[in-house]
Coordinates of C-alpha atoms and ligand atoms in Angstrom, one line a residue:
X1187 CA -26.1 -27.4 46.4
X1188 CA -29.5 -25.9 46.2
X1189 CA -32.0 -27.2 43.8
X1190 CA -31.9 -26.0 40.2
X1191 CA -34.8 -24.9 37.8
X1192 CA -34.5 -28.2 35.9
X1193 CA -34.8 -30.2 39.1
X1194 CA -37.8 -28.2 40.3
X1195 CA -39.5 -28.3 36.7
X1196 CA -39.4 -32.0 36.6
X1197 CA -40.6 -32.4 40.2
X1198 CA -43.6 -30.0 39.5
X1199 CA -44.5 -32.1 36.5
X1200 CA -44.5 -35.2 38.8
X1201 CA -46.9 -33.3 41.2
X1202 CA -49.2 -33.2 38.2
X1203 CA -49.1 -37.1 37.8
X1204 CA -46.6 -37.0 34.9
X1205 CA -44.6 -40.2 35.0
X1206 CA -43.2 -40.3 31.6
X1207 CA -41.7 -37.8 29.1
X1208 CA -41.0 -38.7 25.6
X1209 CA -38.1 -36.7 24.1
X1210 CA -34.8 -36.4 22.3
X1211 CA -31.8 -34.5 23.6
X1212 CA -29.9 -31.3 22.6
X1213 CA -27.9 -28.6 24.1
X1214 CA -31.1 -26.5 24.4
X1215 CA -32.2 -28.8 27.1
X1216 CA -29.1 -30.2 28.7
X1217 CA -30.0 -28.5 32.1
X1218 CA -33.3 -30.5 32.1
X1219 CA -31.6 -33.7 31.0
X1220 CA -29.2 -33.3 33.8
X1221 CA -32.2 -33.2 36.2
X1222 CA -33.5 -36.4 34.8
X1223 CA -29.9 -37.7 35.7
X1224 CA -30.1 -36.5 39.3
X1225 CA -33.4 -38.2 39.8
X1226 CA -32.7 -40.7 42.6
X1227 CA -35.8 -40.9 44.7
X1228 CA -38.2 -41.9 41.8
X1229 CA -40.0 -38.7 42.3
X1230 CA -39.3 -37.4 38.8
X1231 CA -40.8 -38.6 35.6
X1232 CA -38.9 -41.1 33.4
X1233 CA -37.2 -40.0 30.2
X1234 CA -38.0 -42.2 27.2
X1235 CA -35.7 -41.8 24.1
X1236 CA -37.3 -41.9 20.7
X1237 CA -35.6 -41.6 17.3
X1238 CA -37.2 -38.3 16.2
X1239 CA -39.0 -35.5 18.1
X1240 CA -42.1 -36.0 15.9
X1241 CA -42.4 -39.5 17.4
X1242 CA -42.1 -38.0 20.9
X1243 CA -45.1 -35.8 20.2
X1244 CA -47.1 -38.7 18.7
X1245 CA -46.4 -40.8 21.8
X1246 CA -47.5 -38.0 24.1
X1247 CA -50.7 -37.7 22.2
X1248 CA -51.1 -41.5 22.2
X1249 CA -50.4 -41.4 26.0
X1250 CA -53.4 -39.1 26.4
X1251 CA -55.5 -41.1 24.0
X1252 CA -55.0 -44.4 25.8
X1253 CA -54.9 -43.1 29.4
X1254 CA -57.0 -39.9 29.5
X1255 CA -53.9 -38.4 31.3
X1256 CA -51.7 -35.6 30.3
X1257 CA -49.0 -36.5 27.6
X1258 CA -45.7 -34.7 27.7
X1259 CA -42.9 -34.5 25.2
X1260 CA -39.5 -32.7 25.3
X1261 CA -37.3 -31.4 22.6
X1262 CA -34.3 -29.1 22.2
X1263 CA -34.3 -25.5 20.7
X1264 CA -34.4 -25.0 17.0
X1265 CA -34.4 -28.2 15.0
X1266 CA -35.9 -30.3 17.8
X1267 CA -38.7 -27.9 18.4
X1268 CA -39.5 -27.8 14.6
X1269 CA -39.6 -31.6 14.6
X1270 CA -42.3 -31.8 17.2
X1271 CA -44.9 -30.0 15.1
X1272 CA -46.7 -32.6 13.3
X1273 CA -47.3 -34.8 16.3
X1274 CA -48.5 -31.8 18.3
X1275 CA -50.9 -30.9 15.6
X1276 CA -52.1 -34.4 15.7
X1277 CA -52.9 -34.1 19.2
X1278 CA -54.4 -30.6 18.9
X1279 CA -56.8 -31.6 16.1
X1280 CA -57.9 -34.8 18.0
X1281 CA -58.4 -32.6 21.2
X1282 CA -55.8 -34.3 23.3
X1283 CA -54.1 -32.7 26.4
X1284 CA -50.5 -32.5 25.6
X1285 CA -47.7 -30.4 27.1
X1286 CA -44.6 -29.6 24.9
X1287 CA -41.4 -28.4 26.7
X1288 CA -38.7 -27.0 24.6
X1289 CA -35.3 -25.6 25.1
X1290 CA -34.0 -22.4 23.8
X1291 CA -30.8 -20.8 23.4
X1292 CA -29.2 -18.8 26.5
X1293 CA -31.1 -15.6 27.4
X1294 CA -28.1 -13.3 26.8
X1295 CA -27.9 -14.5 23.2
X1296 CA -31.6 -14.3 22.2
X1297 CA -32.1 -11.8 19.5
X1298 CA -28.7 -12.2 18.2
X1299 CA -29.2 -14.6 15.2
X1300 CA -27.6 -17.0 17.6
X1301 CA -26.8 -20.7 16.6
X1302 CA -30.2 -22.7 16.5
X1303 CA -32.2 -19.5 17.5
X1304 CA -35.7 -19.7 16.3
X1305 CA -38.6 -17.5 17.4
X1306 CA -40.3 -20.3 19.2
X1307 CA -43.2 -18.4 20.6
X1308 CA -44.2 -17.6 17.0
X1309 CA -43.5 -21.1 15.8
X1310 CA -45.9 -22.6 18.4
X1311 CA -48.5 -19.7 18.2
X1312 CA -51.0 -21.6 16.3
X1313 CA -50.6 -25.2 17.6
X1314 CA -50.4 -24.0 21.2
X1315 CA -52.3 -20.8 21.0
X1316 CA -54.2 -21.5 24.2
X1317 CA -50.8 -21.2 26.0
X1318 CA -47.3 -20.7 24.8
X1319 CA -44.9 -18.9 27.1
X1320 CA -41.1 -18.5 27.5
X1321 CA -39.7 -18.6 30.9
X1322 CA -37.3 -15.7 31.8
X1323 CA -36.8 -16.1 35.6
X1324 CA -36.9 -19.0 37.9
X1325 CA -39.9 -17.6 39.8
X1326 CA -42.0 -18.2 36.7
X1327 CA -41.5 -21.9 36.5
X1328 CA -44.1 -22.9 39.1
X1329 CA -47.0 -21.2 37.5
X1330 CA -45.9 -21.8 33.9
X1331 CA -45.9 -25.7 34.5
X1332 CA -49.2 -25.2 36.5
X1333 CA -50.9 -23.3 33.7
X1334 CA -49.6 -25.3 30.9
X1335 CA -50.9 -28.5 32.5
X1336 CA -54.2 -27.2 33.6
X1337 CA -55.0 -25.4 30.4
X1338 CA -54.0 -28.5 28.2
X1339 CA -56.3 -30.6 30.5
X1340 CA -59.3 -28.1 30.8
X1341 CA -59.2 -27.1 27.1
X1342 CA -58.2 -30.6 25.8
X1343 CA -55.5 -29.1 23.7
X1344 CA -51.7 -28.6 23.3
X1345 CA -49.7 -26.0 25.3
X1346 CA -46.0 -25.2 25.2
X1347 CA -43.3 -24.0 27.5
X1348 CA -40.0 -22.5 26.2
X1349 CA -37.1 -22.8 28.6
X1350 CA -33.8 -21.0 27.7
X1351 CA -30.8 -23.4 28.6
X1352 CA -29.1 -21.2 31.0
X1353 CA -32.3 -20.7 33.0
X1354 CA -32.5 -24.5 33.4
X1355 CA -29.3 -24.5 35.6
X1356 CA -30.1 -21.5 37.6
X1357 CA -31.2 -21.7 41.2
X1358 CA -34.8 -22.8 41.6
X1359 CA -37.3 -20.5 43.2
X1360 CA -40.1 -22.8 44.3
X1361 CA -42.1 -20.2 45.9
X1362 CA -42.0 -16.7 44.4
X1363 CA -41.6 -13.9 47.0
X1364 CA -44.8 -12.5 48.4
X1365 CA -44.6 -9.2 46.5
X1366 CA -46.1 -7.1 43.9
X1367 CA -45.6 -8.5 40.3
X1368 CA -45.5 -12.2 41.3
X1369 CA -47.9 -15.1 40.5
X1370 CA -48.8 -17.7 43.1
X1371 CA -50.3 -20.8 41.6
X1372 CA -51.2 -24.4 42.7
X1373 CA -51.4 -27.6 40.9
X1374 CA -54.4 -30.0 40.1
X1375 CA -57.5 -30.2 37.7
X1376 CA -60.5 -32.2 38.1
X1377 CA -63.1 -32.0 35.2
X1378 CA -66.3 -30.5 36.1
X1379 CA -69.7 -32.1 35.8
X1380 CA -71.2 -30.6 32.7
X1381 CA -75.0 -31.2 32.1
X1382 CA -77.4 -29.3 29.9
X1383 CA -80.4 -27.4 31.4
X1384 CA -83.6 -29.3 32.1
X1385 CA -85.4 -27.4 29.4
X1386 CA -83.0 -28.4 26.7
X1387 CA -83.1 -32.0 27.9
X1388 CA -86.9 -32.0 27.6
X1389 CA -86.7 -30.5 24.2
X1390 CA -84.2 -33.0 23.0
X1391 CA -86.4 -35.8 24.4
X1392 CA -89.3 -34.5 22.6
X1393 CA -87.6 -34.7 19.3
X1394 CA -86.1 -38.2 20.0
X1395 CA -89.5 -39.5 21.2
X1396 CA -91.3 -38.3 18.1
X1397 CA -88.9 -39.9 15.6
X1398 CA -89.7 -43.3 14.3
X1399 CA -86.3 -44.2 12.7
X1400 CA -83.5 -42.9 15.1
X1401 CA -79.8 -43.0 14.1
X1402 CA -77.0 -42.6 16.4
X1403 CA -73.6 -41.4 15.6
X1404 CA -71.0 -41.6 18.3
X1405 CA -67.4 -40.5 18.3
X1406 CA -64.4 -40.3 20.7
X1407 CA -66.4 -38.0 23.1
X1408 CA -68.5 -40.9 23.9
X1409 CA -65.6 -43.4 24.7
X1410 CA -66.4 -43.3 28.4
X1411 CA -70.2 -43.5 27.7
X1412 CA -70.5 -46.9 26.1
X1413 CA -73.0 -48.1 28.7
X1414 CA -75.2 -45.0 28.3
X1415 CA -75.1 -45.2 24.4
X1416 CA -76.3 -48.8 24.6
X1417 CA -79.2 -47.9 26.9
X1418 CA -80.4 -45.0 24.9
X1419 CA -80.0 -47.1 21.6
X1420 CA -82.1 -49.7 23.1
X1421 CA -84.9 -47.4 24.4
X1422 CA -85.0 -45.5 21.0
X1423 CA -84.7 -48.7 18.9
X1424 CA -81.7 -47.0 17.3
X1425 CA -78.8 -48.3 15.1
X1426 CA -75.4 -46.9 16.1
X1427 CA -72.7 -45.8 13.7
X1428 CA -69.3 -45.0 14.9
X1429 CA -66.7 -42.3 13.7
X1430 CA -63.4 -43.7 13.6
X1431 CA -62.1 -42.3 16.8
X1432 CA -65.1 -43.7 18.5
X1433 CA -64.6 -47.2 17.2
X1434 CA -64.1 -48.5 20.8
X1435 CA -67.3 -46.9 22.1
X1436 CA -69.3 -50.1 21.3
X1437 CA -68.2 -53.5 20.5
X1438 CA -68.6 -54.5 16.8
X1439 CA -70.3 -57.8 17.7
X1440 CA -73.5 -55.9 18.8
X1441 CA -76.1 -56.5 16.1
X1442 CA -77.4 -52.9 15.9
X1443 CA -73.8 -51.4 15.6
X1444 CA -73.5 -50.5 12.1
X1445 CA -69.7 -49.8 12.5
X1446 CA -67.6 -47.1 10.8
X1447 CA -69.0 -44.1 8.7
X1448 CA -67.6 -42.3 5.9
X1449 CA -65.4 -43.2 3.0
X1450 CA -63.9 -45.9 5.2
X1451 CA -67.2 -46.8 6.5
X1452 CA -69.9 -49.6 6.1
X1453 CA -72.9 -50.0 3.9
X1454 CA -75.2 -50.3 7.0
X1455 CA -73.9 -47.0 8.4
X1456 CA -74.9 -45.5 4.9
X1457 CA -78.3 -46.7 5.1
X1458 CA -78.8 -45.8 8.7
X1459 CA -78.0 -42.1 7.9
X1460 CA -79.9 -42.1 4.5
X1461 CA -83.1 -43.7 5.9
X1462 CA -83.3 -42.2 9.4
X1463 CA -85.8 -39.5 10.4
X1464 CA -83.9 -38.5 13.6
X1465 CA -80.2 -38.1 14.3
X1466 CA -78.7 -38.3 17.6
X1467 CA -74.9 -37.3 17.4
X1468 CA -72.8 -37.8 20.5
X1469 CA -69.2 -36.6 21.0
X1470 CA -68.3 -36.6 17.3
X1471 CA -67.1 -34.1 14.9
X1472 CA -67.2 -36.4 11.9
X1473 CA -66.7 -34.0 9.0
X1474 CA -68.0 -35.7 5.8
X1475 CA -71.5 -34.3 5.5
X1476 CA -72.4 -36.3 2.5
X1477 CA -72.6 -39.4 4.9
X1478 CA -74.9 -37.7 7.2
X1479 CA -78.6 -37.2 6.3
X1480 CA -79.4 -34.6 3.7
X1481 CA -80.5 -31.4 5.2
X1482 CA -84.1 -31.4 6.2
X1483 CA -84.5 -35.1 6.0
X1484 CA -84.0 -35.7 9.7
X1485 CA -84.4 -33.9 12.9
X1486 CA -81.3 -33.6 14.8
X1487 CA -80.0 -33.6 18.4
X1488 CA -76.4 -33.1 19.2
X1489 CA -74.5 -33.7 22.5
X1490 CA -70.9 -32.4 23.0
X1491 CA -68.7 -31.2 25.8
X1492 CA -67.5 -28.2 23.7
X1493 CA -69.8 -25.5 22.7
X1494 CA -67.4 -24.7 19.8
X1495 CA -68.1 -28.0 18.3
X1496 CA -71.9 -28.0 18.3
X1497 CA -74.2 -27.5 15.3
X1498 CA -71.4 -27.5 12.5
X1499 CA -72.0 -30.7 10.7
X1500 CA -75.8 -30.7 10.5
X1501 CA -78.4 -28.0 11.4
X1502 CA -79.3 -29.5 14.7
X1503 CA -82.8 -28.8 16.3
X1504 CA -81.4 -29.2 19.9
X1505 CA -77.8 -28.7 20.9
X1506 CA -76.9 -30.1 24.3
X1507 CA -73.5 -28.9 25.6
X1508 CA -72.6 -31.4 28.2
X1509 CA -70.5 -34.5 29.1
X1510 CA -71.8 -37.3 27.0
X1511 CA -72.4 -39.9 29.7
X1512 CA -73.9 -37.4 32.1
X1513 CA -76.2 -36.0 29.3
X1514 CA -77.3 -39.5 28.1
X1515 CA -78.1 -40.4 31.8
X1516 CA -80.2 -37.2 32.2
X1517 CA -81.9 -38.0 28.8
X1518 CA -82.7 -41.7 29.6
X1519 CA -85.7 -41.0 32.1
X1520 CA -87.3 -38.6 29.5
X1521 CA -87.1 -41.1 26.7
X1522 CA -90.0 -43.4 25.8
X1523 CA -89.3 -47.0 24.6
X1524 CA -90.1 -47.4 21.1
X1525 CA -92.6 -50.2 20.8
X1526 CA -92.3 -50.6 17.1
X1527 CA -88.9 -52.4 16.6
X1528 CA -89.1 -52.6 12.8
X1529 CA -86.5 -50.0 12.1
X1530 CA -84.0 -51.6 14.5
X1531 CA -84.7 -55.0 13.0
X1532 CA -84.1 -53.7 9.3
X1533 CA -80.7 -52.2 10.6
X1534 CA -79.7 -55.4 12.3
X1535 CA -80.5 -57.4 9.2
X1536 CA -78.3 -55.1 7.1
X1537 CA -75.5 -55.4 9.7
X1538 CA -75.6 -59.2 9.6
X1539 CA -75.6 -59.1 5.8
X1540 CA -72.6 -56.7 5.9
X1541 CA -70.6 -59.1 8.1
X1542 CA -71.3 -61.8 5.6
X1543 CA -70.1 -59.5 2.8
X1544 CA -66.8 -58.7 4.6
X1545 CA -66.2 -62.2 5.3
X1546 CA -66.5 -63.2 1.6
X1547 CA -64.6 -60.2 0.5
X1548 CA -61.7 -61.4 2.7
X1549 CA -61.6 -64.7 1.2
X1550 CA -61.3 -63.4 -2.5
X1551 CA -58.1 -64.4 -4.2
X1552 CA -55.5 -61.6 -4.9
X1553 CA -51.8 -61.4 -6.0
X1554 CA -50.5 -62.6 -3.8
X1555 CA -52.5 -61.7 -0.6
X1556 CA -55.7 -60.0 -0.2
X1557 CA -55.1 -57.3 2.5
X1558 CA -58.5 -57.9 4.0
X1559 CA -57.8 -61.6 4.6
X1560 CA -54.8 -60.4 6.9
X1561 CA -57.2 -58.1 8.9
X1562 CA -60.0 -60.8 9.0
X1563 CA -57.5 -63.4 10.4
X1564 CA -56.3 -61.0 13.0
X1565 CA -59.7 -59.9 14.1
X1566 CA -60.6 -63.4 14.9
X1567 CA -57.6 -64.0 17.0
X1568 CA -57.5 -60.6 18.8
X1569 CA -56.7 -61.2 22.4
X1570 CA -58.8 -59.8 25.3
X1571 CA -57.9 -56.2 26.2
X1572 CA -56.1 -55.7 23.0
X1573 CA -55.0 -52.1 22.1
X1574 CA -54.7 -51.2 18.2
X1575 CA -53.3 -48.3 16.5
X1576 CA -53.8 -47.7 12.7
X1577 CA -51.7 -45.6 10.5
X1578 CA -53.2 -43.4 7.6
X1579 CA -53.4 -45.4 4.4
X1580 CA -55.3 -48.3 3.1
X1581 CA -54.6 -49.9 6.7
X1582 CA -57.2 -47.5 8.0
X1583 CA -59.9 -48.9 5.8
X1584 CA -59.4 -52.4 6.7
X1585 CA -59.0 -51.5 10.3
X1586 CA -62.3 -49.7 10.1
X1587 CA -64.2 -52.3 8.3
X1588 CA -62.5 -55.7 9.0
X1589 CA -61.6 -55.5 12.6
X1590 CA -64.3 -56.5 15.1
X1591 CA -63.4 -54.9 18.4
X1592 CA -64.8 -56.5 21.5
X1593 CA -65.6 -55.1 25.0
X1594 CA -62.6 -53.8 26.8
X1595 CA -60.4 -53.3 23.8
X1596 CA -59.0 -49.8 22.8
X1597 CA -58.1 -48.3 19.3
X1598 CA -57.0 -45.1 17.9
X1599 CA -55.4 -43.4 15.0
X1600 CA -54.7 -39.9 13.7
X1601 CA -58.4 -39.1 13.2
X1602 CA -58.5 -35.4 12.3
X1603 CA -55.0 -34.6 10.9
X1604 CA -54.9 -38.1 9.3
X1605 CA -51.3 -37.9 9.2
X1606 CA -49.1 -40.8 8.0
X1607 CA -46.6 -42.1 10.7
X1608 CA -48.3 -42.5 14.1
X1609 CA -49.1 -46.2 13.9
X1610 CA -45.9 -47.4 15.4
X1611 CA -45.2 -44.6 18.0
X1612 CA -48.9 -44.9 19.1
X1613 CA -48.3 -48.6 19.8
X1614 CA -45.1 -47.8 21.7
X1615 CA -46.9 -45.3 24.0
X1616 CA -49.8 -47.9 24.5
X1617 CA -47.2 -50.4 25.5
X1618 CA -45.6 -48.0 28.1
X1619 CA -49.0 -47.0 29.5
X1620 CA -50.4 -50.6 29.6
X1621 CA -47.3 -52.9 29.6
X1622 CA -49.5 -55.9 30.5
X1623 CA -51.8 -55.5 27.4
X1624 CA -51.2 -56.9 23.8
X1625 CA -50.8 -54.2 21.3
X1626 CA -51.1 -54.1 17.5
X1627 CA -49.9 -51.5 15.0
X1628 CA -51.5 -51.7 11.6
X1629 CA -49.2 -49.8 9.2
X1630 CA -48.5 -49.4 5.4
X1631 CA -45.1 -49.8 3.9
X1632 CA -45.0 -46.0 3.2
X1633 CA -45.6 -45.1 6.7
X1634 CA -43.1 -47.7 7.8
X1635 CA -40.5 -46.3 5.7
X1636 CA -41.3 -42.8 7.0
X1637 CA -41.2 -43.6 10.7
X1638 CA -42.0 -47.0 11.7
X1639 CA -38.6 -48.7 10.8
X1640 CA -36.7 -46.3 12.9
X1641 CA -39.0 -46.7 15.8
X1642 CA -38.6 -50.6 15.8
X1643 CA -35.1 -49.5 17.4
X1644 CA -37.0 -47.8 20.2
X1645 CA -39.1 -51.0 20.7
X1646 CA -35.9 -53.1 20.7
X1647 CA -34.5 -50.6 23.3
X1648 CA -37.3 -50.6 25.8
X1649 CA -39.2 -53.9 25.3
X1650 CA -37.7 -55.5 28.5
X1651 CA -39.7 -53.1 30.6
X1652 CA -42.9 -54.5 29.3
X1653 CA -44.4 -57.3 31.3
X1654 CA -46.4 -58.8 28.2
X1655 CA -44.1 -59.0 25.1
X1656 CA -47.0 -59.1 22.6
X1657 CA -46.5 -56.0 20.4
X1658 CA -47.1 -56.8 16.8
X1659 CA -46.4 -54.4 14.0
X1660 CA -48.4 -55.4 10.9
X1661 CA -46.8 -54.0 7.7
X1662 CA -48.8 -54.2 4.5
X1663 CA -46.0 -54.5 1.8
X1664 CA -47.8 -53.4 -1.3
X1665 CA -44.9 -51.4 -2.6
X1666 CA -47.3 -48.6 -3.2
X1667 CA -48.7 -45.4 -1.5
X1668 CA -51.9 -47.2 -2.1
X1669 CA -54.6 -44.9 -0.5
X1670 CA -53.4 -42.1 -2.5
X1671 CA -53.1 -44.2 -5.7
X1672 CA -56.8 -45.0 -5.4
X1673 CA -57.7 -41.4 -4.7
X1674 CA -55.8 -40.3 -7.8
X1675 CA -57.9 -42.9 -9.7
X1676 CA -61.4 -42.4 -8.1
X1677 CA -61.4 -38.8 -7.2
X1678 CA -59.1 -37.2 -10.0
X1679 CA -59.9 -39.5 -12.6
X1680 CA -56.1 -39.8 -13.1
X1681 CA -54.0 -43.0 -13.7
X1682 CA -51.8 -43.9 -11.2
X1683 CA -48.7 -41.8 -11.4
X1684 CA -45.8 -44.4 -10.8
X1685 CA -43.4 -41.5 -10.1
X1686 CA -45.0 -40.5 -6.9
X1687 CA -46.7 -43.8 -6.0
X1688 CA -44.4 -46.7 -6.4
X1689 CA -42.3 -47.6 -3.2
X1690 CA -39.1 -49.3 -3.2
X1691 CA -39.2 -52.7 -1.5
X1692 CA -37.7 -53.1 1.9
X1693 CA -37.0 -56.3 4.0
X1694 CA -39.3 -55.4 6.9
X1695 CA -39.3 -58.8 8.6
X1696 CA -35.5 -59.4 8.0
X1697 CA -34.8 -55.7 9.4
X1698 CA -36.8 -56.7 12.6
X1699 CA -34.6 -59.6 13.1
X1700 CA -31.4 -57.6 12.7
X1701 CA -32.7 -55.4 15.6
X1702 CA -33.5 -58.2 17.8
X1703 CA -37.1 -58.5 17.3
X1704 CA -39.1 -61.4 15.6
X1705 CA -39.7 -60.9 11.9
X1706 CA -42.4 -63.0 10.0
X1707 CA -42.8 -62.5 6.3
X1708 CA -46.0 -63.8 4.8
X1709 CA -46.2 -64.3 1.1
X1710 CA -49.2 -66.7 0.6
X1711 CA -52.7 -66.7 1.7
X1712 CA -52.5 -70.0 3.5
X1713 CA -49.7 -68.6 5.7
X1714 CA -51.8 -65.6 7.0
X1715 CA -53.6 -67.4 9.9
X1716 CA -50.7 -69.6 11.1
X1717 CA -48.4 -66.5 11.0
X1718 CA -50.8 -64.7 13.4
X1719 CA -50.7 -67.6 15.8
X1720 CA -46.9 -67.5 15.6
X1721 CA -46.8 -63.7 16.1
X1722 CA -49.0 -64.0 19.1
X1723 CA -47.0 -66.7 20.8
X1724 CA -43.6 -65.2 20.2
X1725 CA -41.5 -64.3 23.2
X1726 CA -40.7 -60.8 21.8
X1727 CA -42.3 -58.0 19.7
X1728 CA -43.0 -59.0 16.0
X1729 CA -43.0 -57.5 12.6
X1730 CA -45.7 -59.2 10.6
X1731 CA -44.8 -58.3 7.0
X1732 CA -47.6 -59.2 4.6
X1733 CA -46.9 -58.9 0.9
X1734 CA -50.4 -57.7 -0.2
X1735 CA -52.0 -56.8 -3.5
X1736 CA -52.3 -53.0 -4.1
X1737 CA -55.1 -53.6 -6.7
X1738 CA -57.7 -54.6 -4.0
X1739 CA -59.7 -51.4 -4.0
X1740 CA -60.5 -49.9 -0.7
X1741 CA -64.2 -49.3 -1.8
X1742 CA -66.2 -46.7 -0.3
X1743 CA -69.6 -48.2 1.0
X1744 CA -71.3 -46.9 -2.1
X1745 CA -69.7 -45.6 -5.4
X1746 CA -71.1 -42.4 -6.5
X1747 CA -71.6 -41.9 -10.2
X1748 CA -68.9 -39.2 -10.1
X1749 CA -66.4 -41.7 -8.7
X1750 CA -67.3 -44.4 -11.1
X1751 CA -66.8 -41.9 -14.0
X1752 CA -63.5 -40.8 -12.5
X1753 CA -62.3 -44.4 -12.2
X1754 CA -63.3 -45.3 -15.7
X1755 CA -61.4 -42.1 -17.1
X1756 CA -58.4 -43.2 -15.1
X1757 CA -58.6 -46.5 -16.7
X1758 CA -59.2 -45.1 -20.2
X1759 CA -56.2 -42.7 -19.7
X1760 CA -53.9 -45.7 -19.4
X1761 CA -53.5 -46.7 -15.8
X1762 CA -50.5 -49.2 -15.7
X1763 CA -52.6 -51.6 -13.8
X1764 CA -55.9 -51.4 -15.6
X1765 CA -56.5 -55.1 -16.2
X1766 CA -56.0 -56.1 -12.7
X1767 CA -58.0 -53.3 -11.2
X1768 CA -61.0 -54.1 -13.1
X1769 CA -60.7 -57.9 -12.1
X1770 CA -60.2 -57.0 -8.5
X1771 CA -63.1 -54.4 -8.2
X1772 CA -65.4 -56.6 -10.2
X1773 CA -64.8 -59.4 -7.8
X1774 CA -65.6 -57.3 -4.7
X1775 CA -68.5 -55.9 -6.2
X1776 CA -69.9 -59.2 -7.4
X1777 CA -69.8 -60.6 -3.8
X1778 CA -72.4 -57.9 -2.9
X1779 CA -75.0 -59.3 -5.3
X1780 CA -74.6 -63.1 -4.9
X1781 CA -77.7 -64.8 -3.8
X1782 CA -78.3 -64.9 0.1
X1783 CA -77.0 -61.4 0.7
Ligands
TPP2712 C1 -47.5 -37.0 6.5 C2 -48.4 -37.3 5.5 N1 -48.0 -37.2 4.1 C3 -48.8 -37.6 3.0 C4 -50.1 -37.9 3.5 C5 -51.0 -38.6 2.3 N2 -51.4 -39.9 2.3 C6 -52.3 -40.5 3.0 S1 -52.3 -42.1 3.0 C7 -50.9 -42.1 1.9 C8 -50.4 -43.4 1.4 C9 -50.0 -44.4 2.5 O1 -49.2 -45.3 1.9 P1 -48.8 -46.7 2.8 O2 -48.3 -46.2 4.2 O3 -47.8 -47.4 2.1 O4 -50.1 -47.3 3.0 P2 -51.1 -47.9 1.8 O5 -52.1 -47.0 1.5 O6 -50.1 -48.4 0.8 O7 -51.5 -49.3 2.5 C10 -50.4 -40.9 1.8 C11 -49.1 -40.5 0.9 C12 -50.4 -38.0 4.7 N3 -51.7 -38.3 5.1 N4 -49.6 -37.8 5.8
MG2713 MG1 -48.2 -49.1 0.8

């Protein structure tokens, strides 16, 4: 029998280098699933079965984040397509190339209020607005795939193709007829070399050379430019702060790296931005302007590959549209080495004091376990080439502040959408992409109850495909939606609303054992380190359940007067945990002022 549309579609995706598609079945895509089943020669992508389509989209996004390649997810018509959306928005907002392929009811029934019929082009019109198309005839498939892949890669965004189920079984037309009204596409995309003009580079160099206190802020756009960032920072005598998605740009053990910035950031990053006279921002769209210099206090230079993302966070004097590594390389010969190193030395002193503070905050007692201790003990033990994913929640604070990434590690999270739930699916995709590397998911109990528990089943199903079995899911069992509880207190001035914030307990470690993984429950501070040793030497993936204290405040690097007032009015209004909050906050703050800091 001749090839069908489903067969051809998968083979065309393989031509684009797609080796793996994350998805979930349904009758809207049975023609495509049949084609996976007919794949005998290894020329077609592998189908990875997840528990929920949102997870498939998160995994496609994480595949893109951890490989730089295209991520692909697949869902059925109607409910499956709707389920993809949150994961697709995560990819879109973090600028990741992801193609979504969704089924649709048969062409003959469309427009007839048919079962599971949703107007999918309208549904995806925002998330995939650069390219969302429905196939109507087999001769379209070649260019729909070619364009969806190329546009996703060149625009670093989400695209979507809708394929009615009857079309999937029609006879393929791999080459449209040479006739009027047909489209003749070819595969392949290589990113161009994008460098700003010499005149703009000269202007940027002039600004950077005249500054005396240069601050750099790097984001995910600089992930491939670590060496160049390091050289420029050295020449300019600059300190470097990192937006969360750019945490792996530079290792945290470099003395001039101030670490994260923002609400989840560090004190030295705050000082760097407040006291600098020149800001060089590279590949970042970090949104919180109050953590950047006040307008007029610093001269600014920004580098971004995307002209749309330039000049929106700080009124920059020079905006360089270009690849970060290429542009920094072109800048280097134009820069003069700062002979006065006192600014850099001041930053380095603050950084070393900060690490001492982080160390002592981790050692503070709590009831029963201080979450910072769990991250601190992990950080010390992180194996080379580790890959980390963090969920949204208090874990993101400790990930940002307490984890010291070293050279060769990777890390990511939902940076811009900041959605709950991607921690475990990101880790699974990391494991598929790099089965020989140790992977860690850092997740709250809320996120675990939302998605993570179910995806443990996916880990159990596929773990035998991974050559290195080290995949550890850390669950912070604090029986609270803690990040938001603290936001209610510090930003709204409201006491914790237990009706929305308290979480039911769940036996995460015991559940892991039930599905065939290792489960370790850690209830006392003295168990934290040894439990990490045990998790790292286990013969299978592990759920490390730490019973942590929700009253350890994820403090911002500096508390504003407004926040302090809000917090005190929350306490005065009768927060159920007032006594313990005061105790824990006080302990953390006191650490900052002890002699020797
Ligand atoms: C899908 C989604 N729903 C709600 C939120 C708001 N939110 C952000 S963090 C958080 C609490 C997370 O709780 P948990 O996973 O238990 O982590 P914890 O902060 O307790 O460590 C919530 C509700 C969100 N970011 N995404
Ligand atoms: Mg929680």
